[in-house]
C-alpha positions as semicolon CSV with decimal commas, in nm:
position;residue;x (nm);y (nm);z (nm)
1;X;8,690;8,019;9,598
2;X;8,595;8,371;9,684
3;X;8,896;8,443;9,889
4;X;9,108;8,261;9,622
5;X;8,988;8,487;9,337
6;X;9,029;8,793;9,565
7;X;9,392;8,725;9,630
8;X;9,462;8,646;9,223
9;X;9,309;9,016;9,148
10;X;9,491;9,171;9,490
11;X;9,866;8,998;9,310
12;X;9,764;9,102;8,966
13;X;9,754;9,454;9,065
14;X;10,042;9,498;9,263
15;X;10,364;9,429;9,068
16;X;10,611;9,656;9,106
17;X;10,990;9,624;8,942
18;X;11,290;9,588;9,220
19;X;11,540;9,480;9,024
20;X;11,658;9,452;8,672
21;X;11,348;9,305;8,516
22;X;11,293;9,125;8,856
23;X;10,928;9,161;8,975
24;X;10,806;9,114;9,343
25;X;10,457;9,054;9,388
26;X;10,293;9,238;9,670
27;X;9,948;9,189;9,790
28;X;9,765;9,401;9,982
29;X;9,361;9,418;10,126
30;X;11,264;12,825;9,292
31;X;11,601;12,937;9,216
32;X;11,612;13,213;9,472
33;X;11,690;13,083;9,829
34;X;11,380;13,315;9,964
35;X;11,136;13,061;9,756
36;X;10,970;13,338;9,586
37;X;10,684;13,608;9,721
38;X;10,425;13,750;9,534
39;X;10,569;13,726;9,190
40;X;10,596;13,385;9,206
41;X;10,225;13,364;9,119
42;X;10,287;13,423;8,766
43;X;10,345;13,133;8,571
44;X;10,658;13,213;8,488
45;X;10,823;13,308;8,827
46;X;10,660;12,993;8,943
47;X;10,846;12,772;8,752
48;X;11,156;12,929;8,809
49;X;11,095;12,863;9,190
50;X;10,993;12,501;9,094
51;X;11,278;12,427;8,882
52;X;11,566;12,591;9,173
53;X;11,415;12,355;9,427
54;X;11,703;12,106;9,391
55;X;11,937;12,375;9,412
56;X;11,790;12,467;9,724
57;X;11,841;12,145;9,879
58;X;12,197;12,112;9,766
59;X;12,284;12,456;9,969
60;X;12,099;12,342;10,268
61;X;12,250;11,992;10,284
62;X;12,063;11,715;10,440
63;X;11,707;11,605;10,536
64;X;11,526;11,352;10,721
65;X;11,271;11,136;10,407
66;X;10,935;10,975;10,438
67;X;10,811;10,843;10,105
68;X;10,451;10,651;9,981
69;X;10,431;10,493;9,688
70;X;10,108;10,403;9,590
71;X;10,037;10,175;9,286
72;X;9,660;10,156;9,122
73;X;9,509;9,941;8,881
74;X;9,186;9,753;8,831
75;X;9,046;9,901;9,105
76;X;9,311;9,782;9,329
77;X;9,553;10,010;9,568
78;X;9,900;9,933;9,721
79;X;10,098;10,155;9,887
80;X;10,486;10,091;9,999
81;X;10,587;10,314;10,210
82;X;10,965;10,406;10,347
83;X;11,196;10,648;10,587
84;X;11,537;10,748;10,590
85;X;11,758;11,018;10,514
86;X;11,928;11,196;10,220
87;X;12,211;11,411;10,180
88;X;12,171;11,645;9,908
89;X;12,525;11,791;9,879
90;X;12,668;11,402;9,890
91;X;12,426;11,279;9,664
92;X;12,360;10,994;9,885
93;X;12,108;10,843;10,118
94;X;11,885;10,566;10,284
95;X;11,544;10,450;10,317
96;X;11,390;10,162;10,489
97;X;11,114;10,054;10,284
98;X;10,799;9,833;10,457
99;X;10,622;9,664;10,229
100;X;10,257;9,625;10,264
101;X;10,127;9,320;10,466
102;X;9,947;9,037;10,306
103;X;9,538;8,942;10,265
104;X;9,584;8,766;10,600
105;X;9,766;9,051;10,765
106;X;10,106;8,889;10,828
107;X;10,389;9,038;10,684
108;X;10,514;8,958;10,348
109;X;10,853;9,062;10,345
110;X;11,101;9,206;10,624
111;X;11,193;9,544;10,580
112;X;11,429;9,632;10,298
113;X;11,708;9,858;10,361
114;X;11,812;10,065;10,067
115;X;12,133;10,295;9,994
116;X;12,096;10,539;9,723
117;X;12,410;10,675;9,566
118;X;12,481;10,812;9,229
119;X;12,404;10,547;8,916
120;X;12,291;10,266;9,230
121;X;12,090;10,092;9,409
122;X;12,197;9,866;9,700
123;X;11,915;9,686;9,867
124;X;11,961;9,428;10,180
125;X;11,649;9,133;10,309
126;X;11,503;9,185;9,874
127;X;11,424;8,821;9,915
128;X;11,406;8,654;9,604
129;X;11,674;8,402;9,704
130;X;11,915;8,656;9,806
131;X;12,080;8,538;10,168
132;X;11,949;8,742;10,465
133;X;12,310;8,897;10,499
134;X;12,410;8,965;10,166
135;X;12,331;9,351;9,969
136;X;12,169;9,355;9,600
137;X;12,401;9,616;9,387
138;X;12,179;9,764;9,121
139;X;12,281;9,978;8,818
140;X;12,026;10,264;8,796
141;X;12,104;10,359;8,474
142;X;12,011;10,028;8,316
143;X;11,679;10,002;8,449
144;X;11,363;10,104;8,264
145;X;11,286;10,355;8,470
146;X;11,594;10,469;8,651
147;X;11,472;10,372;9,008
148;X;11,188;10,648;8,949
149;X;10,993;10,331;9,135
150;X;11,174;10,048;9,084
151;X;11,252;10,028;9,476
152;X;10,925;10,084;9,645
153;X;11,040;10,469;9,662
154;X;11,143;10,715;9,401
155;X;11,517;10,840;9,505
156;X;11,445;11,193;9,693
157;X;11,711;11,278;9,444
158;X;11,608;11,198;9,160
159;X;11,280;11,360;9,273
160;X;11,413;11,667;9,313
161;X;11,586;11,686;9,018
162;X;11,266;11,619;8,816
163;X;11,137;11,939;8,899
164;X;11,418;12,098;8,680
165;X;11,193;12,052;8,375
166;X;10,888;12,198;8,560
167;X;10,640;12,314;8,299
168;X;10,290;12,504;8,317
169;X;10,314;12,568;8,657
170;X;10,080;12,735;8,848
171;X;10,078;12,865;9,175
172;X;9,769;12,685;9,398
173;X;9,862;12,913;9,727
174;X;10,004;12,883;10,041
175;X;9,870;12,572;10,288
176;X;10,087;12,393;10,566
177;X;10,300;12,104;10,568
178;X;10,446;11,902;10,885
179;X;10,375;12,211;11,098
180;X;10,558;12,470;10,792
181;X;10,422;12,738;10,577
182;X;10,435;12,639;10,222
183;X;10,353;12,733;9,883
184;X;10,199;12,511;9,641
185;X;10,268;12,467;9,308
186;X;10,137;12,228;9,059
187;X;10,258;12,158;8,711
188;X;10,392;11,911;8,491
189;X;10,773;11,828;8,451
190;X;10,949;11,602;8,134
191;X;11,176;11,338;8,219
192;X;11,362;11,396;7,925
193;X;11,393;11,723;7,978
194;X;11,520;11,712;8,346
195;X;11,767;11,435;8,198
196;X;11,946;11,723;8,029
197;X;11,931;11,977;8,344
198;X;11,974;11,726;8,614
199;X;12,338;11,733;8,761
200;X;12,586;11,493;8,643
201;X;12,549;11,257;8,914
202;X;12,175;11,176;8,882
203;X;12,155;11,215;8,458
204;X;12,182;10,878;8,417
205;X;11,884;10,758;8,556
206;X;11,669;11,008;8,483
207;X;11,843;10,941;8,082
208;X;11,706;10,569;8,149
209;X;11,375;10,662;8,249
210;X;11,329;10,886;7,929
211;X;11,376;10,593;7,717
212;X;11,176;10,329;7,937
213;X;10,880;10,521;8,032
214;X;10,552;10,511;7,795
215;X;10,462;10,863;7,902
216;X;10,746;11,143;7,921
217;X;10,544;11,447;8,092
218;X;10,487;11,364;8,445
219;X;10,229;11,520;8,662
220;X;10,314;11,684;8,970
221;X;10,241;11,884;9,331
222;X;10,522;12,070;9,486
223;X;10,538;12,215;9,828
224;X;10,808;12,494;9,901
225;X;10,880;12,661;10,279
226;X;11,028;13,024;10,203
227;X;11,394;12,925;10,168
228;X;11,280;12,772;9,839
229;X;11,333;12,412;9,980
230;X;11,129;12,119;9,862
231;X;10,906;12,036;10,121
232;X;10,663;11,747;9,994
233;X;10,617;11,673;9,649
234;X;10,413;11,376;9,468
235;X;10,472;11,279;9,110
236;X;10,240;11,031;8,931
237;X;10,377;10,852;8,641
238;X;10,221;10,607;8,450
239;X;10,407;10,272;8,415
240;X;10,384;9,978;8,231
241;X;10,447;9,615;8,390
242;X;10,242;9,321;8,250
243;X;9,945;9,584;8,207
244;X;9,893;9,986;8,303
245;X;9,979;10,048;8,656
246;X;9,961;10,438;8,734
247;X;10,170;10,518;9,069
248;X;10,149;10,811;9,243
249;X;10,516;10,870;9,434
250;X;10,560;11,113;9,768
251;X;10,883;11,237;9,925
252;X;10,827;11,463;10,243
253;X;11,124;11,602;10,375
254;X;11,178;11,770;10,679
255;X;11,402;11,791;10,957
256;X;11,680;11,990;10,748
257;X;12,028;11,976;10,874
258;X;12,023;11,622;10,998
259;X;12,311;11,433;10,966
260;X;12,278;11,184;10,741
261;X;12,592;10,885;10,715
262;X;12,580;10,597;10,438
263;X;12,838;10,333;10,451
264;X;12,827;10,139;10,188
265;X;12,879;9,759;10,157
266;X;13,197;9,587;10,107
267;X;13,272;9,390;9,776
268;X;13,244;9,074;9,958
269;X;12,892;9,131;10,112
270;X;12,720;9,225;9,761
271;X;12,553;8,929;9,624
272;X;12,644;8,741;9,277
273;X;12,421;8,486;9,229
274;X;12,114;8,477;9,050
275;X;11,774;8,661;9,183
276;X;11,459;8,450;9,171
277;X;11,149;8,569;9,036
């Protein structure tokens, strides 16, 4: 009875969207490319270094992605975690998201493979009676919160791009990251806000997540090296799905330069039929 009522509270607390209204239920026990200097300690310089961080990531082209996404309510915590790549000059990329295991330790779900391109989501092994071999095709811009979680992972992207609308920013000081010298800066950014300054390819979703999200001003931690590239930064939005679940979403990037390839699938491979809940 114990164990029973354990594992109701673990599955109450973490739902997270994947698809188009589909839930899965998981249980679980600065504009300049020199990233600033000393001026960016003023509040003002500071978010102008925030804000160019996407910028900075378009000029320097690709990077290797780890991401945690960890969901809280009740007292409960889940975190999903993923790795990949992203290329920020393509505007495309691709994570492998491991979901957590179950109360008994076995795992839940295999690993799901997800492509990231402009406006979509592809996702291959989501379960839900989707064949082993067959790729989900999402439409970002159509879901309530523009893949800012929907997939276990907030698009490095779209990430970036948040930081456009960087607000009140403050400079914390300079710590290390992965081995790098970085500055951190912490602030708050509006979605709809970086819906109007995000580039073309990734205002869509960002445009969907204006309208779907109960809270518009999103806290956040950034961590730039001195080229003004985003090293690490965590979001935490607040979401609601069947109840108040706040999520706290981290993208650490590193190993700049990497090549980074996405093939997407062919027509024929991208499932049609319905998704169970």
């Amino acid at each position: 009875m114990v164990e029973h009522r354990h594992r109701l509270l673990r599955g109450r607390a973490a739902e997270v969207v994947l698809a188009a209204g589909v839930t899965l239920a998981v249980m679980a026990t600065g504009g300049c490319a020199g990233g600033g200097g000393s001026d960016d300690r003023s509040p003002a310089e500071a978010a102008s270094v925030v804000r160019g961080a996407a910028d900075a990531l378009a000029r320097t082209g690709s990077a290797r992605a780890r991401t945690a996404m960890e969901m809280a309510t009740g007292g409960t915590r889940v975190t999903i975690r993923g790795e990949g790549g992203v290329d920020f000059k393509k505007r495309m990329g691709q994570l492998l998201v491991l979901l957590p295991a179950d109360v008994k330790g076995e795992d839940e779900h295999r690993p799901i493979t997800e492509l990231l391109v402009p406006g979509a989501l592809y996702m291959k092994n989501r379960g839900a009676g989707v064949p082993a071999d067959k790729w989900v095709r999402v439409d970002t811009t159509t879901l309530a919160d523009g893949n800012l979680v929907t997939g276990g992972a907030t698009d490095p992207l779209i990430a970036a791009e948040l930081l456009r609308a960087a607000q009140e920013v403050t400079y914390v000081g300079e710590t290390e990251v992965a081995g790098t010298r970085v500055r951190h800066y912490r602030g708050t950014t509006d979605i709809g806000r970086a819906a109007v300054s995000a580039s073309a390819e990734m205002r869509g979703a960002l445009a969907a997540a204006a309208k779907g999200f109960s809270k518009d001003t999103v806290p956040f931690d950034a961590y730039l090296d001195e080229e003004g590239r985003l090293r690490k930064v965590r979001h935490r939005f607040t979401y609601v799905n069947n109840g108040v679940i706040d999520v706290s979403s981290t993208t650490l990037l590193y190993g700049f330069g990497t090549p980074v390839t996405v093939v997407l699938p062919a027509s024929g491979d991208i499932y049609a039929g319905k998704i169970a809940d």
